[in-house]
Amino acid sequence: MRIRILAVIFLVVTSNATAQLSMLTKNPFELAERYFEEYAFDDAAQYYERAYYKDPTAHIEFRLAETYRLLNDPENSEKWFAKIAPSHDDPLTRYHYAEALKANGKYEESRIWFEKYKQEVDNDERPHRKISALNNLASFQTDSDYFNIALVDFNTDDSDFSPVYYDQGLVFVSARGKRIIETEYKWDGSGFLDLYYVDPKKGEPTTFNAKLKSLKHDGPIVFYNEGSKAILTRNSTISGKKGHSSDGVNKLQLYFFERNSNSEWSNPEPFSYNDPDFNLGHAAIDESGSMLIFASDLPGAIGGSDLFYCKNIDNNWSTPEPMGGSVNTEGDELFPAFDNNTIYFASTGHGGLGGLDIFYFDLGDTEKIVNMGSPINSSVDDFGLIKEGKTGYFSSNRSGNDDIYYFEDNRPNRLSIDGQVLNALTHEPIAQSDVFYAENFLTTDDKGKFNVELSVGEEYVFSADKRHFELVEQIAITPEVGATESIILEMMPINLIARIKVIDSMTGEQLQNTDLQVVEENGRIALETFEEAGYYKVNIQSRLNYSVTAFKREYFTKHQTYTTNMDFGEVEWLLPLEHITLGKEIKLENIYYDLNKATIRSDAISEMNVLVDLMKENPTIHIELSSHTDSRGGDSYNLDLSQRRAESAVRFLIENGINENRMEAKGYGETLLLNNCKNGSQCDESLHQQNRRTEFKVTKY
């Protein structure tokens, strides 16, 4: 069984309808759809593959991507999400594609797709955490040499996971058992889960206890009160029968058991807050039985599955509440475990190396969530960690199957230290700055914060780097037990700043909500920040050319180049934008034609290219391009000549990539003279020249 199944935490009892359908139809698509609706994803994948071979459609591509995602098959998941993610309407396809890439160790590609999803969805914190983790991959390797891990020898080719300490050995969950009836879990075709006991030093696993065995899934389990009490996760039962939710789903619930003096276990007692419409599972409880933590999708969950807790008050459990602080995310939080005041758990929502990573936090500080790092975590799913002293066990599907691993933690005594990088002038946080210490580096989060674990008694020197900032001073610290140290690194902004003021070219009014792009002469895009109404601020370098482009609705796009010889201080760059006025003629300078000819002369091409650029930079405008003559010559001849000249100008634009539907050619001959040089008038050549002109006007946008 692939453990992502449990991340969804629901189990379905399928009907015989699909089996009957398979005997009545040879249409693989119909079968695939039915299997998908019944959560029989292993069967659905096979029939979707057949259907796609016969008739490849976008719908089947989406279904295959989702099916392999739900089967936690990152290789096939990546293959199908690669087809749909670039253009699918649902932004989540981009997120799932990024997750598949990450699970396959393609971290750089994964970062790109998390960025795309982040730009589309602004109310989901997961991509921020994922990107931050990908920016700090080196930090997850810091302690890898201190850990020893090994596969235990009681794993099988079936799923084995979530061990807990019991008696002199372990009780764990496995799909290895075969049953006479209902042997197959429809989701992925694996066997149902049962509990097994093993003494790792002595022998083969045996079935843990027949009385704790049901017809469906049993496990994980947790023991407390010196092993005399237990809480088991299993499918919902009511009066010994399957308990379905209102939508027909047989979900997970919690059941309490007690062992008497004869080592016999009692009948199951359902948790008082069990509800067949919600999942409750993966219980963790302290030894005294005073605090219970479990995974659930109860009301109040912000993700697919969150961690909830309740307390035993006078032998009654308080109402479950979501764990506070930063524990829960929009993803899944699962498999909690107590280690005194430390809680270990697995999450898909916090930033890490894989799908499910193992994290921990202290019950006294639920804001500080720490990733266990490599080799405990990998690019795939890691979960279900338990620990006693320096040794423990955890589960992982890094070998392609859920297996149990033993580990030894040989790290020296460490302290968790918080840090932040601040602007020395404003004391504002500096996000995405690089922090260096020893031979490691990391990147601060959106609030300029970072966290490191340092060995007690060793000296560390911290420094920071960020473009357009200079470090004020390095910080040296030597962590000591009991100390409450933090690291504050201050950086001084490089004080050459351009304040860009965008105005209306006619009225001089400051324009707000203008999109700007500032590009250095070397092609690097400078990051601009909105400062106040009408002003934009950007750090610049002296004697370097900057191209500023402004985009604003109802105005022509404008390019302007600036530079300064100042080394410090602020310089104001004024950027005037011309308002688009429908029907207003705009003269094109130096558009000349040979006498009685309509072809564009070579000396007019540069000015025509200006119009080409304007049309490309303002792709929504439609124009009328007009040509005018002076009064000399016959009226009819001038009208025809001007029309041919206007059409020649339009052809030039078409040949340079402008859509002909955006332009109309119009010759006005001598009907719109700019002066009194009418037929028979005696005028200087300069006055006649004023009337021989080419203009354009915007007709719509």
XYZ file of C-alpha atoms in Angstrom:
701
model
C 0.000 0.000 0.000
C 1.330 3.395 -0.872
C 1.100 5.615 2.170
C -0.387 8.620 0.379
C -3.628 6.644 0.578
C -3.662 7.267 4.293
C -2.983 10.943 3.701
C -6.484 11.142 2.290
C -7.747 9.023 5.210
C -10.841 7.539 3.687
C -11.713 4.030 2.619
C -14.532 2.958 0.361
C -16.624 -0.173 0.126
C -17.276 -0.679 -3.595
C -20.310 -2.405 -5.030
C -20.513 -5.218 -7.534
C -21.865 -2.820 -10.169
C -18.511 -2.300 -11.841
C -17.847 -6.022 -12.065
C -21.253 -6.440 -13.721
C -20.541 -3.521 -16.054
C -17.261 -5.111 -17.145
C -19.211 -8.139 -18.352
C -21.663 -5.989 -20.318
C -19.324 -3.545 -22.051
C -15.967 -3.575 -23.767
C -15.636 0.213 -23.513
C -12.508 0.791 -21.371
C -13.368 4.463 -20.823
C -16.726 3.647 -19.220
C -15.046 1.105 -16.956
C -12.263 3.533 -16.024
C -14.753 6.254 -15.103
C -16.736 3.839 -12.935
C -13.633 2.548 -11.184
C -12.457 6.122 -10.591
C -15.794 7.063 -9.013
C -15.516 4.011 -6.737
C -11.949 4.953 -5.710
C -10.617 1.771 -7.291
C -7.686 3.671 -8.730
C -5.463 0.710 -9.527
C -8.143 -0.672 -11.862
C -9.026 2.804 -13.139
C -5.428 3.458 -14.239
C -5.323 0.286 -16.339
C -8.554 1.080 -18.181
C -7.714 4.763 -18.677
C -4.424 3.711 -20.288
C -6.356 1.451 -22.692
C -8.916 4.171 -23.423
C -6.189 6.734 -24.103
C -4.504 4.407 -26.589
C -7.768 4.249 -28.562
C -8.877 7.875 -28.208
C -6.405 10.313 -26.566
C -8.362 13.160 -24.956
C -7.518 15.927 -22.506
C -10.050 14.507 -20.034
C -8.301 11.120 -19.934
C -4.919 12.854 -19.530
C -6.315 14.683 -16.483
C -7.831 11.505 -15.053
C -4.579 9.582 -15.488
C -2.595 12.362 -13.803
C -5.024 12.374 -10.867
C -5.203 8.571 -10.687
C -1.434 8.138 -10.474
C -1.231 11.004 -7.980
C -3.766 9.280 -5.731
C -1.851 6.024 -6.143
C 1.267 7.947 -5.088
C 3.108 6.936 -8.241
C 5.286 10.028 -8.866
C 6.919 8.705 -12.025
C 3.645 8.202 -13.891
C 2.095 11.191 -12.154
C 4.845 13.444 -13.544
C 4.396 11.976 -17.031
C 0.702 12.866 -17.220
C 0.796 16.165 -15.331
C 3.503 17.297 -17.776
C 0.872 17.078 -20.518
C -1.844 19.087 -18.748
C -0.116 21.426 -16.290
C 0.962 24.137 -18.796
C -2.587 24.932 -19.957
C -5.140 23.357 -17.613
C -7.750 25.669 -16.060
C -7.160 24.366 -12.535
C -4.033 25.913 -10.916
C -3.760 22.821 -8.680
C -2.483 20.885 -11.697
C 0.608 23.113 -11.549
C 0.998 22.402 -7.822
C 0.620 18.647 -8.263
C 3.081 18.684 -11.160
C 5.603 20.479 -8.940
C 5.075 17.872 -6.218
C 5.632 15.013 -8.673
C 8.824 16.624 -9.951
C 10.050 17.072 -6.384
C 9.256 13.449 -5.525
C 11.370 12.433 -8.523
C 14.283 14.565 -7.288
C 13.889 17.238 -10.011
C 14.155 20.113 -7.566
C 14.966 22.960 -9.979
C 12.044 22.139 -12.278
C 9.829 21.719 -9.231
C 10.723 25.213 -8.001
C 9.623 26.718 -11.350
C 6.179 25.133 -11.145
C 5.679 26.042 -7.477
C 6.426 29.641 -8.561
C 3.794 29.426 -11.300
C 1.213 28.140 -8.817
C 2.147 30.828 -6.267
C 1.541 33.553 -8.844
C -1.955 32.206 -9.523
C -3.110 31.451 -5.969
C -2.372 34.063 -3.318
C -4.198 32.452 -0.372
C -2.172 29.235 -0.167
C 0.999 29.286 1.950
C 2.236 25.887 0.769
C 4.173 27.093 -2.298
C 5.947 29.719 -0.172
C 7.136 26.994 2.214
C 8.048 24.648 -0.633
C 10.078 27.302 -2.473
C 11.820 28.334 0.740
C 12.771 24.696 1.349
C 14.044 24.296 -2.222
C 16.126 27.446 -1.727
C 17.679 25.813 1.334
C 18.296 22.236 0.214
C 21.837 22.326 1.603
C 20.501 22.929 5.111
C 18.703 19.547 5.035
C 22.055 17.790 4.613
C 23.769 19.460 7.581
C 23.390 16.499 9.964
C 23.199 13.649 7.472
C 26.597 12.231 8.464
C 25.464 11.878 12.088
C 22.625 9.448 11.280
C 22.852 5.725 10.607
C 19.761 4.138 9.037
C 19.022 0.558 7.956
C 16.080 -1.479 6.678
C 14.763 -3.857 9.311
C 14.768 -7.512 8.297
C 11.053 -8.103 8.972
C 9.865 -5.995 6.009
C 7.989 -7.749 3.183
C 7.047 -6.915 -0.390
C 3.754 -5.630 1.031
C 3.357 -2.421 2.993
C 4.949 -2.382 6.454
C 4.884 0.851 8.444
C 4.110 2.810 11.630
C 5.848 0.787 14.372
C 5.220 1.593 18.046
C 6.994 0.311 21.136
C 5.213 -2.477 23.041
C 6.485 -4.917 25.655
C 10.025 -5.904 24.561
C 9.413 -5.287 20.880
C 7.313 -3.461 18.313
C 3.761 -3.539 17.041
C 3.487 -2.376 13.442
C 1.010 -2.209 10.553
C 1.285 -4.520 7.552
C -0.686 -5.610 4.475
C 1.108 -8.985 4.388
C -1.810 -11.044 5.674
C -4.184 -12.799 3.283
C -7.842 -13.182 4.165
C -10.504 -15.565 3.004
C -12.904 -12.778 2.108
C -12.426 -9.156 1.089
C -8.693 -9.538 0.712
C -8.246 -6.595 -1.625
C -8.350 -2.906 -0.865
C -9.938 -1.393 -3.971
C -7.907 1.835 -3.885
C -4.651 0.255 -5.060
C -5.322 -3.485 -5.115
C -3.283 -4.186 -1.968
C -4.257 -6.312 1.013
C -6.050 -4.934 4.065
C -3.984 -3.769 7.021
C -3.462 -5.748 10.217
C -1.292 -5.437 13.321
C 1.796 -7.564 13.915
C 4.175 -7.947 16.849
C 7.908 -8.539 16.545
C 10.887 -8.618 18.848
C 13.585 -7.301 16.483
C 16.237 -9.302 18.361
C 14.459 -12.658 18.414
C 12.260 -13.726 15.573
C 9.565 -13.508 12.943
C 6.504 -11.245 13.319
C 3.239 -12.774 14.513
C -0.337 -11.488 14.429
C -0.636 -9.137 17.377
C -4.055 -10.004 18.813
C -7.040 -11.617 17.114
C -9.514 -9.654 19.240
C -8.263 -6.389 17.776
C -8.775 -7.621 14.233
C -11.702 -6.416 12.104
C -12.922 -7.120 8.557
C -11.199 -4.051 7.106
C -8.158 -1.942 7.985
C -6.657 -2.068 11.480
C -3.828 0.295 12.385
C -1.896 2.246 13.349
C -2.109 1.670 17.125
C -0.639 3.481 20.128
C -0.136 2.195 23.711
C -0.025 4.054 27.027
C -0.301 3.480 30.774
C 2.574 0.960 30.686
C 1.073 -0.820 27.700
C -2.217 -1.634 29.415
C -4.289 0.708 27.244
C -4.371 1.280 23.518
C -6.015 3.432 20.870
C -6.494 1.807 17.470
C -7.279 3.350 14.093
C -9.680 1.221 12.074
C -12.622 1.507 9.690
C -15.837 2.732 11.227
C -18.027 0.081 12.831
C -21.416 0.415 14.492
C -22.591 -2.494 16.616
C -19.887 -4.666 15.042
C -20.907 -3.738 11.470
C -19.353 -1.347 8.989
C -20.374 2.228 9.669
C -20.727 4.279 6.498
C -20.879 8.045 6.166
C -23.849 9.810 4.589
C -22.122 9.508 1.192
C -21.482 5.770 1.553
C -17.825 5.989 2.566
C -16.419 3.777 5.310
C -14.064 6.209 7.068
C -11.442 5.836 9.793
C -12.310 6.133 13.474
C -10.555 5.740 16.847
C -11.258 2.891 19.283
C -10.029 2.384 22.860
C -8.972 -0.983 24.321
C -7.821 -2.075 27.786
C -5.791 -5.124 28.805
C -6.768 -6.955 31.983
C -4.545 -8.836 34.409
C -4.813 -11.949 32.235
C -3.381 -10.016 29.290
C -6.743 -10.174 27.522
C -7.916 -7.148 25.576
C -11.375 -5.710 26.042
C -13.959 -5.125 23.329
C -13.438 -1.857 21.415
C -14.836 1.316 22.916
C -15.383 4.033 20.271
C -13.909 7.466 20.886
C -16.687 9.770 22.063
C -16.088 12.161 19.149
C -16.137 9.554 16.376
C -18.351 10.644 13.497
C -18.945 8.444 10.433
C -18.901 11.576 8.240
C -15.335 12.468 9.248
C -12.006 10.678 9.542
C -10.227 10.356 12.889
C -6.999 8.364 12.966
C -3.270 8.082 13.730
C -3.621 8.644 17.476
C -0.740 9.759 19.692
C -1.097 9.966 23.458
C 1.215 10.751 26.340
C 2.064 7.958 28.779
C -0.325 9.231 31.457
C -3.237 9.414 29.017
C -3.891 13.087 29.688
C -3.409 14.482 26.154
C -4.499 12.934 22.874
C -3.391 14.109 19.415
C -4.833 12.653 16.208
C -5.210 13.391 12.491
C -8.633 14.357 11.176
C -10.669 16.302 8.643
C -13.121 17.450 11.333
C -14.629 20.962 10.984
C -11.884 23.463 11.665
C -9.301 21.654 9.522
C -7.612 23.968 7.022
C -6.087 21.179 4.935
C -7.013 17.686 3.833
C -6.023 16.381 7.264
C -4.930 18.404 10.306
C -3.674 17.513 13.765
C -6.298 17.913 16.515
C -5.856 17.542 20.261
C -8.032 17.079 23.324
C -7.369 16.603 27.042
C -8.646 14.090 29.550
C -10.482 16.042 32.242
C -12.078 13.927 34.993
C -12.110 10.876 32.686
C -13.854 12.811 29.917
C -12.233 14.026 26.729
C -12.502 17.711 26.002
C -13.836 18.866 22.609
C -11.149 18.310 19.939
C -9.399 21.469 18.749
C -6.914 21.990 15.907
C -3.296 22.259 17.026
C -2.351 25.925 17.239
C 0.630 27.846 15.952
C 2.114 26.879 12.608
C 1.509 23.123 12.867
C -1.387 22.713 10.441
C -1.217 23.681 6.774
C -3.340 23.551 3.636
C -1.748 20.133 3.031
C -1.951 17.000 5.207
C -0.591 16.575 8.741
C -0.452 12.926 9.829
C 1.185 10.281 12.077
C 1.844 12.245 15.289
C 3.968 10.670 18.028
C 4.985 11.786 21.533
C 8.600 11.918 22.715
C 8.113 13.604 26.086
C 7.210 17.217 25.167
C 8.348 16.828 21.575
C 5.803 15.884 18.919
C 6.968 14.206 15.728
C 4.605 14.213 12.747
C 4.528 13.964 8.946
C 3.333 16.724 6.620
C 2.863 17.450 2.934
C 2.232 21.156 3.558
C 5.476 22.271 5.219
C 8.564 22.741 3.075
C 10.794 19.712 2.806
C 12.525 17.204 0.575
C 9.619 15.035 -0.487
C 5.861 14.457 -0.336
C 5.490 13.542 3.335
C 8.448 14.762 5.396
C 8.954 14.198 9.122
C 8.948 17.298 11.342
C 8.876 18.000 15.048
C 7.883 20.785 17.421
C 7.859 21.399 21.142
C 4.440 21.554 22.807
C 5.535 24.833 24.382
C 6.293 26.455 21.009
C 3.996 25.392 18.177
C 5.303 28.199 15.949
C 8.719 26.588 15.440
C 8.396 23.590 13.126
C 11.689 21.778 12.415
C 12.389 19.450 9.485
C 14.327 16.277 10.416
C 16.424 16.598 7.257
C 18.333 13.880 5.407
C 18.657 10.907 5.672
C 15.453 10.586 7.721
C 13.633 12.512 4.990
C 13.961 11.802 1.279
C 12.369 12.951 -1.978
C 9.413 10.592 -1.424
C 7.197 9.837 1.616
C 8.694 9.535 5.115
C 6.443 9.223 8.166
C 5.589 7.395 11.369
C 8.718 8.142 13.414
C 9.137 6.895 16.992
C 12.149 7.513 19.190
C 13.688 6.408 22.495
C 16.864 8.219 23.389
C 19.220 8.213 20.417
C 17.547 5.388 18.462
C 14.218 4.841 16.803
C 12.243 3.712 13.788
C 10.451 5.399 10.924
C 8.614 4.431 7.737
C 9.447 5.358 4.145
C 8.579 4.364 0.588
C 11.998 5.369 -0.768
C 12.556 1.800 -1.963
C 9.274 1.875 -3.911
C 7.281 0.262 -1.125
C 6.335 1.222 2.429
C 9.068 -0.192 4.678
C 10.298 0.255 8.238
C 13.775 1.648 8.922
C 15.871 1.657 12.080
C 17.978 4.731 12.840
C 20.656 5.903 15.238
C 20.968 9.623 15.945
C 24.592 10.441 16.768
C 24.276 14.203 16.563
C 26.073 16.225 19.229
C 23.952 18.272 21.588
C 22.277 20.954 19.505
C 20.393 24.147 20.137
C 17.772 25.643 17.864
C 18.607 29.302 17.136
C 16.289 31.814 15.471
C 17.608 34.597 13.274
C 16.445 37.486 11.120
C 17.960 39.826 8.534
C 16.843 43.461 8.858
C 17.247 46.739 7.005
C 19.575 48.767 9.243
C 17.743 52.030 8.424
C 14.105 51.005 8.541
C 14.403 47.796 10.628
C 12.142 46.128 8.082
C 12.833 42.436 7.306
C 14.849 41.625 4.198
C 13.244 38.636 2.495
C 15.132 36.102 0.354
C 18.566 37.166 1.590
C 21.405 34.629 1.736
C 22.807 33.790 5.180
C 26.203 32.081 5.484
C 27.632 30.181 8.476
C 30.447 27.629 8.717
C 30.335 25.955 5.294
C 26.560 26.259 4.988
C 24.160 28.816 3.635
C 20.413 29.301 3.668
C 17.855 31.803 2.393
C 15.557 33.811 4.639
C 11.790 33.501 4.316
C 9.316 36.235 3.326
C 9.721 37.792 6.782
C 13.513 37.765 6.673
C 13.598 34.947 9.259
C 15.626 31.754 9.475
C 16.289 28.958 11.959
C 19.393 26.844 12.466
C 20.421 24.059 14.827
C 23.958 24.521 16.128
C 26.259 22.303 18.167
C 26.736 23.411 21.751
C 30.147 24.923 22.500
C 31.238 25.514 18.895
C 31.743 29.021 17.519
C 29.811 30.072 14.407
C 30.218 33.236 12.362
C 27.139 34.478 10.485
C 27.021 36.893 7.560
C 24.374 37.871 5.013
C 24.281 38.900 1.391
C 21.586 40.633 -0.632
C 21.743 42.626 -3.835
C 21.642 46.394 -3.228
C 22.559 45.919 0.461
C 25.827 45.858 2.393
C 26.337 43.849 5.601
C 26.801 46.056 8.668
C 28.781 43.466 10.664
C 29.212 39.723 11.030
C 27.830 38.011 14.122
C 29.823 35.379 16.046
C 28.003 33.157 18.565
C 28.891 30.112 20.669
C 25.660 28.347 21.747
C 25.506 27.205 25.353
C 22.908 25.038 27.049
C 20.199 27.182 28.630
C 21.024 30.241 26.540
C 18.234 32.041 24.678
C 20.294 33.446 21.856
C 19.034 34.873 18.584
C 20.874 36.239 15.570
C 20.074 39.659 14.104
C 21.966 40.599 10.953
C 21.580 44.185 9.786
C 22.203 45.285 6.219
C 22.597 48.843 4.956
C 20.848 49.692 1.686
C 23.122 50.995 -1.055
C 21.864 54.548 -1.056
C 21.414 55.389 -4.713
C 17.708 55.313 -5.350
C 15.615 56.397 -8.323
C 12.119 57.634 -7.591
C 10.076 57.208 -10.756
C 7.150 59.601 -11.148
C 4.632 58.689 -13.843
C 2.503 61.587 -15.134
C -0.058 62.405 -17.796
C 1.882 64.174 -20.573
C -0.879 66.748 -21.108
C -2.127 67.511 -17.581
C 0.979 66.681 -15.532
C -1.234 64.667 -13.161
C 0.467 61.830 -11.268
C -0.716 58.443 -12.485
C -1.271 55.573 -10.081
C -1.365 51.775 -10.611
C 1.077 51.849 -13.503
C 2.969 48.685 -14.400
C 6.678 49.382 -14.710
C 9.621 47.375 -15.922
C 13.111 48.650 -15.160
C 15.930 46.969 -17.091
C 19.652 47.578 -16.661
C 21.781 47.956 -19.763
C 23.151 44.455 -19.198
C 19.636 43.045 -19.544
C 19.066 42.360 -15.845
C 15.573 43.267 -14.657
C 15.617 45.479 -11.561
C 12.916 44.903 -8.961
C 10.696 47.910 -8.405
C 8.617 48.495 -5.268
C 5.516 50.654 -4.927
C 6.314 53.432 -2.487
C 3.385 55.855 -2.478
C 0.696 57.133 -4.819
C 2.292 57.789 -8.197
C 5.869 57.018 -7.108
C 7.989 53.934 -7.620
C 11.351 53.351 -5.987
C 14.244 51.259 -7.286
C 17.860 50.834 -6.206
C 20.200 51.780 -9.055
C 23.894 51.993 -9.800
C 25.750 55.113 -10.841
C 26.630 55.676 -14.534
C 24.530 52.730 -15.690
C 21.786 53.108 -18.295
C 18.299 52.015 -17.271
C 15.455 51.440 -19.695
C 12.093 52.143 -18.060
C 8.909 50.893 -19.725
C 5.476 51.940 -18.457
C 2.240 50.099 -19.178
C -1.110 51.623 -18.243
C -4.624 51.166 -19.559
C -5.848 54.036 -21.761
C -2.266 55.252 -22.329
C 0.347 54.500 -24.953
C 3.165 52.258 -23.702
C 6.248 54.394 -23.132
C 9.998 53.599 -23.160
C 12.537 55.992 -21.742
C 16.235 55.647 -20.876
C 17.774 57.234 -17.775
C 21.168 57.383 -16.110
C 22.837 59.374 -13.334
C 26.338 60.290 -12.241
C 25.324 60.499 -8.582
C 26.842 57.970 -6.180
C 24.474 58.478 -3.229
C 21.060 59.945 -2.542
C 17.878 59.988 -4.568
C 17.202 61.012 -8.141
C 13.763 61.611 -9.636
C 12.972 60.230 -13.063
C 9.912 61.787 -14.710
C 8.033 59.509 -17.097
C 5.225 61.192 -19.108
C 2.570 58.975 -20.702
C 0.356 60.079 -23.585
C -3.347 59.456 -23.144
C -5.059 57.526 -25.945
C -7.754 59.834 -27.356
C -10.069 58.294 -29.923
C -10.083 60.183 -33.220
C -7.122 62.435 -32.410
C -4.720 62.754 -35.367
C -1.077 62.049 -34.614
C 1.388 63.152 -37.291
C 4.183 60.891 -38.435
C 7.227 63.022 -39.163
C 9.450 62.649 -42.260
C 7.152 60.311 -44.222
C 7.991 61.426 -47.777
C 7.009 60.090 -51.199
C 8.526 60.742 -54.598
C 6.504 62.979 -56.914
C 3.365 61.202 -58.149
C 4.449 57.941 -56.464
C 2.941 55.962 -53.573
C 5.858 53.753 -52.487
C 7.514 54.265 -49.071
C 10.926 55.845 -49.488
C 13.943 54.436 -47.684
C 14.351 57.618 -45.655
C 10.837 57.117 -44.214
C 11.416 53.570 -42.961
C 12.813 54.544 -39.540
C 9.698 56.593 -38.760
C 7.422 53.801 -39.980
C 9.280 51.400 -37.673
C 8.334 53.664 -34.777
C 4.687 53.044 -35.668
C 5.359 49.298 -35.977
C 6.774 49.271 -32.430
C 3.851 51.319 -31.121
C 1.339 48.843 -32.605
C 3.194 45.878 -31.102
C 3.486 47.481 -27.666
C -0.201 48.424 -27.680
C -1.787 45.266 -29.102
C -5.407 46.326 -28.424
C -5.497 49.552 -30.451
C -7.027 49.867 -33.923
C -5.985 52.781 -36.120
C -6.887 54.684 -39.220
C -3.732 55.502 -41.190
C -4.355 58.508 -43.428
C -2.439 60.321 -46.155
C -2.883 63.939 -47.290
C -1.676 65.979 -50.311
C -1.279 69.680 -51.007
C -3.714 71.494 -53.317
C -1.610 71.319 -56.444
C -2.948 68.915 -59.037
C -6.486 67.806 -59.696
C -8.793 67.051 -56.778
C -9.670 63.551 -58.035
C -6.038 62.714 -58.786
C -4.910 63.869 -55.304
C -7.635 61.797 -53.651
C -6.535 58.684 -55.542
C -2.827 59.334 -54.898
C -3.369 59.827 -51.140
C -5.406 56.622 -50.959
C -2.604 54.655 -52.647
C -0.036 56.205 -50.288
C -2.126 55.295 -47.207
C -2.512 51.733 -48.482
C 1.242 51.567 -49.069
C 1.842 52.534 -45.444
C -0.608 49.870 -44.249
C 1.132 47.236 -46.386
C 4.439 48.174 -44.736
C 2.921 47.548 -41.304
C 1.427 44.205 -42.394
C 4.802 43.098 -43.768
C 6.287 43.892 -40.348
C 3.889 41.691 -38.406
C 0.858 43.898 -37.705
C -2.569 42.291 -38.180
C -4.375 43.913 -41.127
C -7.689 43.806 -39.214
C -6.311 46.442 -36.839
C -5.755 49.045 -39.568
C -7.733 51.016 -42.106
C -6.128 53.020 -44.961
C -7.773 56.345 -45.807
C -6.719 58.906 -48.395
C -8.097 62.426 -47.930
C -6.354 64.109 -50.863
C -6.484 67.873 -50.372
C -9.751 67.889 -48.404
C -8.145 68.492 -44.987
C -5.602 71.257 -45.572
C -3.851 72.682 -42.510
C -3.602 76.196 -43.962
C -5.124 78.448 -46.665
C -3.026 77.080 -49.542
C -6.096 76.151 -51.581
C -6.427 75.746 -55.351
C -4.986 78.765 -57.117
C -3.311 80.184 -53.962
C 0.249 81.421 -54.104
C 2.103 79.741 -51.187
C 5.682 79.059 -50.244
C 6.887 75.482 -50.612
C 7.146 75.204 -46.817
C 3.392 75.816 -46.492
C 2.596 73.212 -49.143
C 4.877 70.796 -47.261
C 2.718 71.173 -44.121
C -0.239 69.767 -46.035
C 1.682 66.791 -47.484
C 1.591 64.552 -44.410
C 0.848 61.059 -43.106
C -1.110 60.686 -39.852
C -2.802 58.068 -37.782
C -5.544 58.109 -35.190
C -6.817 55.485 -32.771
C -10.332 54.402 -33.696
C -10.882 51.882 -30.878
C -9.034 49.839 -28.231
